[in-house]
Coordinates of C-alpha atoms and ligand atoms in Angstrom, one line a residue:
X1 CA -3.7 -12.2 18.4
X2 CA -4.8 -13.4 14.7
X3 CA -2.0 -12.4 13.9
X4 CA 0.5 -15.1 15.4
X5 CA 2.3 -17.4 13.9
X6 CA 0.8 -16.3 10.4
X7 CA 3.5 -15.3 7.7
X8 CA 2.8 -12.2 6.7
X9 CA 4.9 -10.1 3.6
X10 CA 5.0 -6.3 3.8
X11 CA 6.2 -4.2 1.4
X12 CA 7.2 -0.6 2.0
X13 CA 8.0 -1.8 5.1
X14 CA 11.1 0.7 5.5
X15 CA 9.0 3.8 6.3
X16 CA 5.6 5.0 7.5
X17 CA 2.8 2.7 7.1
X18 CA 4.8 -0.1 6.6
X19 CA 7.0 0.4 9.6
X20 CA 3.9 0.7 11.4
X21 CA 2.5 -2.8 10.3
X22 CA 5.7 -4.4 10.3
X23 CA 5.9 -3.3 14.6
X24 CA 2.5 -4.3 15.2
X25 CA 2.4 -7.6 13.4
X26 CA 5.7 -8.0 15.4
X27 CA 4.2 -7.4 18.6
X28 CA 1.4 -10.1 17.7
X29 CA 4.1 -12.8 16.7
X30 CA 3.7 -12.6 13.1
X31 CA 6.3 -14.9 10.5
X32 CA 7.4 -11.4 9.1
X33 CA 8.8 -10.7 5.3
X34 CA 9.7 -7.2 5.2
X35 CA 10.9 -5.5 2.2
X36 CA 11.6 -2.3 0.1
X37 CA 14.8 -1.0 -1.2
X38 CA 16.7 0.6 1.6
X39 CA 17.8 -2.9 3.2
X40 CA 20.1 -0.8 5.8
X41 CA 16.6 0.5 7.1
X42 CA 15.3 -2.9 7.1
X43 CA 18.0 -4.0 9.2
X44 CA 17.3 -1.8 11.6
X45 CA 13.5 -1.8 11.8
X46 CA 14.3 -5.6 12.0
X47 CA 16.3 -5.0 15.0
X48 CA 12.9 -3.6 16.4
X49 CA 11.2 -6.7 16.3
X50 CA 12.0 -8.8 19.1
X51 CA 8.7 -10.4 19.5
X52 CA 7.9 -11.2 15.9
X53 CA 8.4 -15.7 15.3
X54 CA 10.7 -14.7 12.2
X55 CA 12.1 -11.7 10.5
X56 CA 13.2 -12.3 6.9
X57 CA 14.6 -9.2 4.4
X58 CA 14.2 -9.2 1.6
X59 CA 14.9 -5.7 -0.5
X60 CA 13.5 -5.2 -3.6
X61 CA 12.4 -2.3 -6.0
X62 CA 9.3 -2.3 -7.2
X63 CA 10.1 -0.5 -10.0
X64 CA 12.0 -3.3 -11.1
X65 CA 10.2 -6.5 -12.3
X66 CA 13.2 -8.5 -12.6
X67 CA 14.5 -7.4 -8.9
X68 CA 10.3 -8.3 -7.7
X69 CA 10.8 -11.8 -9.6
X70 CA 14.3 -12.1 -7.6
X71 CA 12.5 -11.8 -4.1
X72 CA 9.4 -13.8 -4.8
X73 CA 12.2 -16.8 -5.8
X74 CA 14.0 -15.8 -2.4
X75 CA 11.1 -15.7 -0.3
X76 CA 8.9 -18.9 -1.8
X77 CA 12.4 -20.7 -1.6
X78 CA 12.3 -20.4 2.0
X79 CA 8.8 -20.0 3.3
X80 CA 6.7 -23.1 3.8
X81 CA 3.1 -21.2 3.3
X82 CA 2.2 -17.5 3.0
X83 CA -1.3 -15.8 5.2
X84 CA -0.7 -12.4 4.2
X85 CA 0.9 -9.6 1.1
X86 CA 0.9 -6.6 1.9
X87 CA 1.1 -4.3 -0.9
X88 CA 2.2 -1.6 0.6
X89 CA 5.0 0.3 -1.0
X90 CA 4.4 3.1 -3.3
X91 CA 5.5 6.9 -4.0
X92 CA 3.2 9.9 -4.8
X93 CA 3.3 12.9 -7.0
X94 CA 3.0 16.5 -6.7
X95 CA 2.8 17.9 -10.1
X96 CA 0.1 19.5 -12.4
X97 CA -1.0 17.0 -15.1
X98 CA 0.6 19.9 -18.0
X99 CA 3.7 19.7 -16.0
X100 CA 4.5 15.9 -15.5
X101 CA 6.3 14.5 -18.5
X102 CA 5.0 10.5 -19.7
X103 CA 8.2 9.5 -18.2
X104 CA 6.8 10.5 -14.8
X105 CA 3.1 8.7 -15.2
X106 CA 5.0 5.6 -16.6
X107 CA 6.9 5.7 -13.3
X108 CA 4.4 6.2 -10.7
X109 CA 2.3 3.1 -12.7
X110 CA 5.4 0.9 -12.3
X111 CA 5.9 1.4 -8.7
X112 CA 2.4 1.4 -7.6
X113 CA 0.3 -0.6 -10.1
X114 CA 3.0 -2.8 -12.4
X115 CA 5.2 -3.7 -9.1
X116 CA 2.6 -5.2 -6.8
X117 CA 0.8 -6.7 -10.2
X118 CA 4.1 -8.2 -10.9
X119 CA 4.4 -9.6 -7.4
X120 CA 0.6 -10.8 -7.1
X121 CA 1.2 -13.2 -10.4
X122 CA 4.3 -14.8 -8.3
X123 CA 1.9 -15.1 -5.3
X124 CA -1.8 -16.4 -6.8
X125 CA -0.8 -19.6 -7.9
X126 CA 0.4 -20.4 -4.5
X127 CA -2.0 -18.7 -2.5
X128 CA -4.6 -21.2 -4.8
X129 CA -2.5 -24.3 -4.4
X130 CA -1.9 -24.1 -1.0
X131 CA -6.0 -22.9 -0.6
X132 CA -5.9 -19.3 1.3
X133 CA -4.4 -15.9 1.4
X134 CA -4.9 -12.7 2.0
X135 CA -4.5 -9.6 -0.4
X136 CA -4.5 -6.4 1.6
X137 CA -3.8 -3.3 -1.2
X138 CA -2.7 0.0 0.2
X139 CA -4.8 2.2 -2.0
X140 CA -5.3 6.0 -0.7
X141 CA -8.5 7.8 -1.3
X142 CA -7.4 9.7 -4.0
X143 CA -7.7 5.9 -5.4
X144 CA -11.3 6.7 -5.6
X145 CA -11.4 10.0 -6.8
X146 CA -8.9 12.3 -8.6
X147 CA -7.2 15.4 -7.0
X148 CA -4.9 18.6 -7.9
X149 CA -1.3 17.9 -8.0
X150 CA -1.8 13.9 -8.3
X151 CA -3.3 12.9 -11.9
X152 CA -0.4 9.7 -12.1
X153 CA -0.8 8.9 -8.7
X154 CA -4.8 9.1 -8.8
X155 CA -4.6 6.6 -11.6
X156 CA -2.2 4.3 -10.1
X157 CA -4.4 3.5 -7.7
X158 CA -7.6 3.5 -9.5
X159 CA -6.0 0.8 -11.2
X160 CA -5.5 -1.0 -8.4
X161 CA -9.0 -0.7 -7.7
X162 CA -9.9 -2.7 -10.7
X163 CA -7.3 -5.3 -10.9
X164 CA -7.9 -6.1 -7.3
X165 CA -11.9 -5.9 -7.2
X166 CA -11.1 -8.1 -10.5
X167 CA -9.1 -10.8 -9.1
X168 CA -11.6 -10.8 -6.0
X169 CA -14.5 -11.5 -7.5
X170 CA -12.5 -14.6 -9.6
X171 CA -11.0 -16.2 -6.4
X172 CA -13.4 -15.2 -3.4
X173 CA -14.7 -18.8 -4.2
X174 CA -11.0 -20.0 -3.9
X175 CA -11.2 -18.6 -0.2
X176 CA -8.5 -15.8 -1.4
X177 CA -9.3 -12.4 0.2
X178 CA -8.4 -9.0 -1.0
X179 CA -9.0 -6.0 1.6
X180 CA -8.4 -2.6 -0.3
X181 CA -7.1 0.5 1.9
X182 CA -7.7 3.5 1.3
X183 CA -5.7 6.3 3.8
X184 CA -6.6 9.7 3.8
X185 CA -3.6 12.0 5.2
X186 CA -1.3 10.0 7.7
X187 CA 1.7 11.3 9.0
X188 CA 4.5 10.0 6.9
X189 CA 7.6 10.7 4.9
X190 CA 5.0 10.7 1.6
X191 CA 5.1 14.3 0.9
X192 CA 8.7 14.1 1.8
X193 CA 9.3 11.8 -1.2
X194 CA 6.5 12.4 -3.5
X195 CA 8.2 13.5 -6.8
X196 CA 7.9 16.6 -8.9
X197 CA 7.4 17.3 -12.2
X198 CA 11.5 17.7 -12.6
X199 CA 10.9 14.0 -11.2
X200 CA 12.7 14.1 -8.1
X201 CA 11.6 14.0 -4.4
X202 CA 10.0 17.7 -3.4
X203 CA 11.6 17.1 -0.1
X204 CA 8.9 18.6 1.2
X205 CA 6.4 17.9 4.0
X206 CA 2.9 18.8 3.2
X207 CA 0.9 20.5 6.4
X208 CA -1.9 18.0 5.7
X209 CA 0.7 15.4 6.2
X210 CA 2.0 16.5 9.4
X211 CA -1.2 17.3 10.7
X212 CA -2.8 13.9 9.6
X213 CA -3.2 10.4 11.7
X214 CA -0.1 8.5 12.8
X215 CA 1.2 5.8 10.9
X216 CA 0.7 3.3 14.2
X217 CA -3.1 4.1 14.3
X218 CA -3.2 3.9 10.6
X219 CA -1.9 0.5 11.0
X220 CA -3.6 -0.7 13.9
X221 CA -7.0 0.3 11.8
X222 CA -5.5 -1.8 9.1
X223 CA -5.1 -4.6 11.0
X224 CA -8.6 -4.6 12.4
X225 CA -10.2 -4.4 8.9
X226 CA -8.1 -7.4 7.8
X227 CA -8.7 -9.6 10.2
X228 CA -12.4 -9.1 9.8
X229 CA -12.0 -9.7 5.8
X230 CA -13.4 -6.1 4.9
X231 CA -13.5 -5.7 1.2
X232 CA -12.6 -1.9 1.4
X233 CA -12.3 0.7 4.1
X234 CA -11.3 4.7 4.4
X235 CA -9.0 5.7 7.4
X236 CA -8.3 8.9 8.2
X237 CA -10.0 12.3 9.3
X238 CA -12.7 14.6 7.7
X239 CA -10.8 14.6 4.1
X240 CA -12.5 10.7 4.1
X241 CA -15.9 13.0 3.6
X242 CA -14.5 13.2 -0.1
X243 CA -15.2 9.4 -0.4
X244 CA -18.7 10.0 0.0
X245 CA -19.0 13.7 -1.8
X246 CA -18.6 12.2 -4.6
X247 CA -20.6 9.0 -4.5
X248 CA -23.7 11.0 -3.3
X249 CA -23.2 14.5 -3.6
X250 CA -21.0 14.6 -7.0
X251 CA -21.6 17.8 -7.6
X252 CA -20.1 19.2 -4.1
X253 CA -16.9 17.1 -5.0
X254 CA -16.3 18.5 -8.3
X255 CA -16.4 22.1 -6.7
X256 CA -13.8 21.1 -3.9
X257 CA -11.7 19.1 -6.0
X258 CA -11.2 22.4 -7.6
X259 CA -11.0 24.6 -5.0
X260 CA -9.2 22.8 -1.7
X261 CA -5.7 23.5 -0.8
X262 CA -4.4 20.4 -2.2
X263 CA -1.0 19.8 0.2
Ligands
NAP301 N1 0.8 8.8 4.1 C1 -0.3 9.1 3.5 O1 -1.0 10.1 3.8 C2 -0.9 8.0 2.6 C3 -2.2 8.2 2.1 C4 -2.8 7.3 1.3 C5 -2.0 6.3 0.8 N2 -0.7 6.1 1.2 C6 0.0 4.9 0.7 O2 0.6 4.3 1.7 C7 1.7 3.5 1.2 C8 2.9 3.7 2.2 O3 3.3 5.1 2.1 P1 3.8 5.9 3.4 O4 2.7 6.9 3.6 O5 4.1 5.0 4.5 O6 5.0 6.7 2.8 P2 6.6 6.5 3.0 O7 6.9 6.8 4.4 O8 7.2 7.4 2.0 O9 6.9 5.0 2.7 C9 6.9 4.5 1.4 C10 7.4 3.1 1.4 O10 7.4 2.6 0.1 C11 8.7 2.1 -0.2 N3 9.0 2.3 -1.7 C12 9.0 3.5 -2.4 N4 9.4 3.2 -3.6 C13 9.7 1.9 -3.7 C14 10.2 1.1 -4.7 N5 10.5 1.6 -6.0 N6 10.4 -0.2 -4.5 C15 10.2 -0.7 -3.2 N7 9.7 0.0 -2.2 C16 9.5 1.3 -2.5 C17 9.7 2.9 0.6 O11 10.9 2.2 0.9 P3 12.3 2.5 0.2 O12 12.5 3.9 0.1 O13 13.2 1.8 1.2 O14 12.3 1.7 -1.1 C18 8.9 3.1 1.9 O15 9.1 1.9 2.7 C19 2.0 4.0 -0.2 O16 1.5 3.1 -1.1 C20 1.1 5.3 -0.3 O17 0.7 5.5 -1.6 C21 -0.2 7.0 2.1

């Protein structure tokens, strides 16, 4: 029960992955800070919680600074110290790289890279002053490597990867910890809202997806690998391979990058 009485920020929290962490870090008796845009889905996931110390919503978009700035005022406002940020929320892409206009790459970047980097520069300062805390990055493994259908998204994350390893290796003296995730295919609604090169939601759910690890596992794994302070960790079935394809066996990677059904 690490967990209890910790406070404990999750982004995304509305759906999938999020959902999951926000139930189990209920369970534990987490201080919970659960946000994303949809504050009516909020309300009820915070309905759900009946075991966590505090539940506090806060909605925000991520591809909003100035609606990321408005939280972090809300939430450091009311909180007296912070464990844990989950940077959770994000949206993928299924498009081919000729396909997806700049408008598209500058919007997965905001979302996933420019909204928790806008979030993280609220929360260092106090995370240093106050002497601890806790990154954990939701990454994917496709934050390690690239893959068909996924160049904006690929990058998003590899950008995360550096500003995160980055800002680690500055403040691991500090005692500020940064765990990076990296899923492979969890059952979610990620396919559902990945967006398209016409840049709107394909509304559809990739088999991958629906044949991939819950999002309750995924979190319970995520939850593990925090608590023991891992620096980075893979979750998910044999697609994790990939991870080490290409860091030992490049050239096997490049041919099934190439060549896998990529949804
Ligand atoms: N599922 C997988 O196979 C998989 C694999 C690797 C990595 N991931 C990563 O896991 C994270 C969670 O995704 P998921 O699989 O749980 O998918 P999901 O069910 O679609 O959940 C995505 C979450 O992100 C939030 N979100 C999306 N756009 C946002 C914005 N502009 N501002 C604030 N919140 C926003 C959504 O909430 P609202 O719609 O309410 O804003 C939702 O809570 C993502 O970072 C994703 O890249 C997932």
């Amino acid at each position: 029960m690490s967990y209890k009485n910790k406070t404990v920020w999750i982004t995304g929290a509305s759906s999938g992955i999020g959902e999951a962490l926000t139930l189990n870090l209920a369970e534990q008796g987490a201080h919970l800070i659960i946000s994303s845009r949809r504050s009516e889905s909020l309300e009820k996931l915070a309905e759900r919680c009946e075991k966590a110390a505090s539940i506090l919503i806060v909605p925000l978009d991520l591809e909003d600074e100035q609606s990321v700035q408005n939280a972090a005022d809300e939430v450091l406002e009311k909180i007296k110290e912070l464990h844990y940020v989950f940077h959770n929320g994000g949206i993928s892409q299924r498009s081919l790289t000729h396909e997806t206009s700049l408008d598209i790459d500058h919007k997965l970047m905001q979302v996933n890279y420019f909204g928790a980097i806008s979030l993280t520069k609220r929360i260092l300062p106090v995370f240093l002053n106050q002497g601890f805390g806790h990154f954990v990055v939701t990454s994917t493994i496709s934050g390690v490597f690239g893959f068909p259908l996924r160049s904006a998204y690929s990058a998003s994350k590899h950008a995360l990867h550096g500003y995160f390893d980055s800002l680690r290796a500055e403040h691991v003296k500090n005692n500020i910890d940064v765990t990076i995730v990296c899923p492979g295919r969890i059952k979610t609604n990620i396919s559902l809202n990945a967006i398209g090169a016409d840049g709107k939601a394909t509304g559809v759910m990739d088999d991958a997806q629906n044949n991939g690890m819950s999002a309750d596992l995924c979190a319970k794994k995520m939850l593990k690998a925090v608590e023991k302070k891992k620096k980075e960790i893979y979750i998910g079935g044999k697609e994790i391979l990939m991870v080490y394809f290409k860091r030992f066996i490049p050239s096997l990677y490049y041919k099934l990058a190439a060549t896998v059904k990529p949804d």
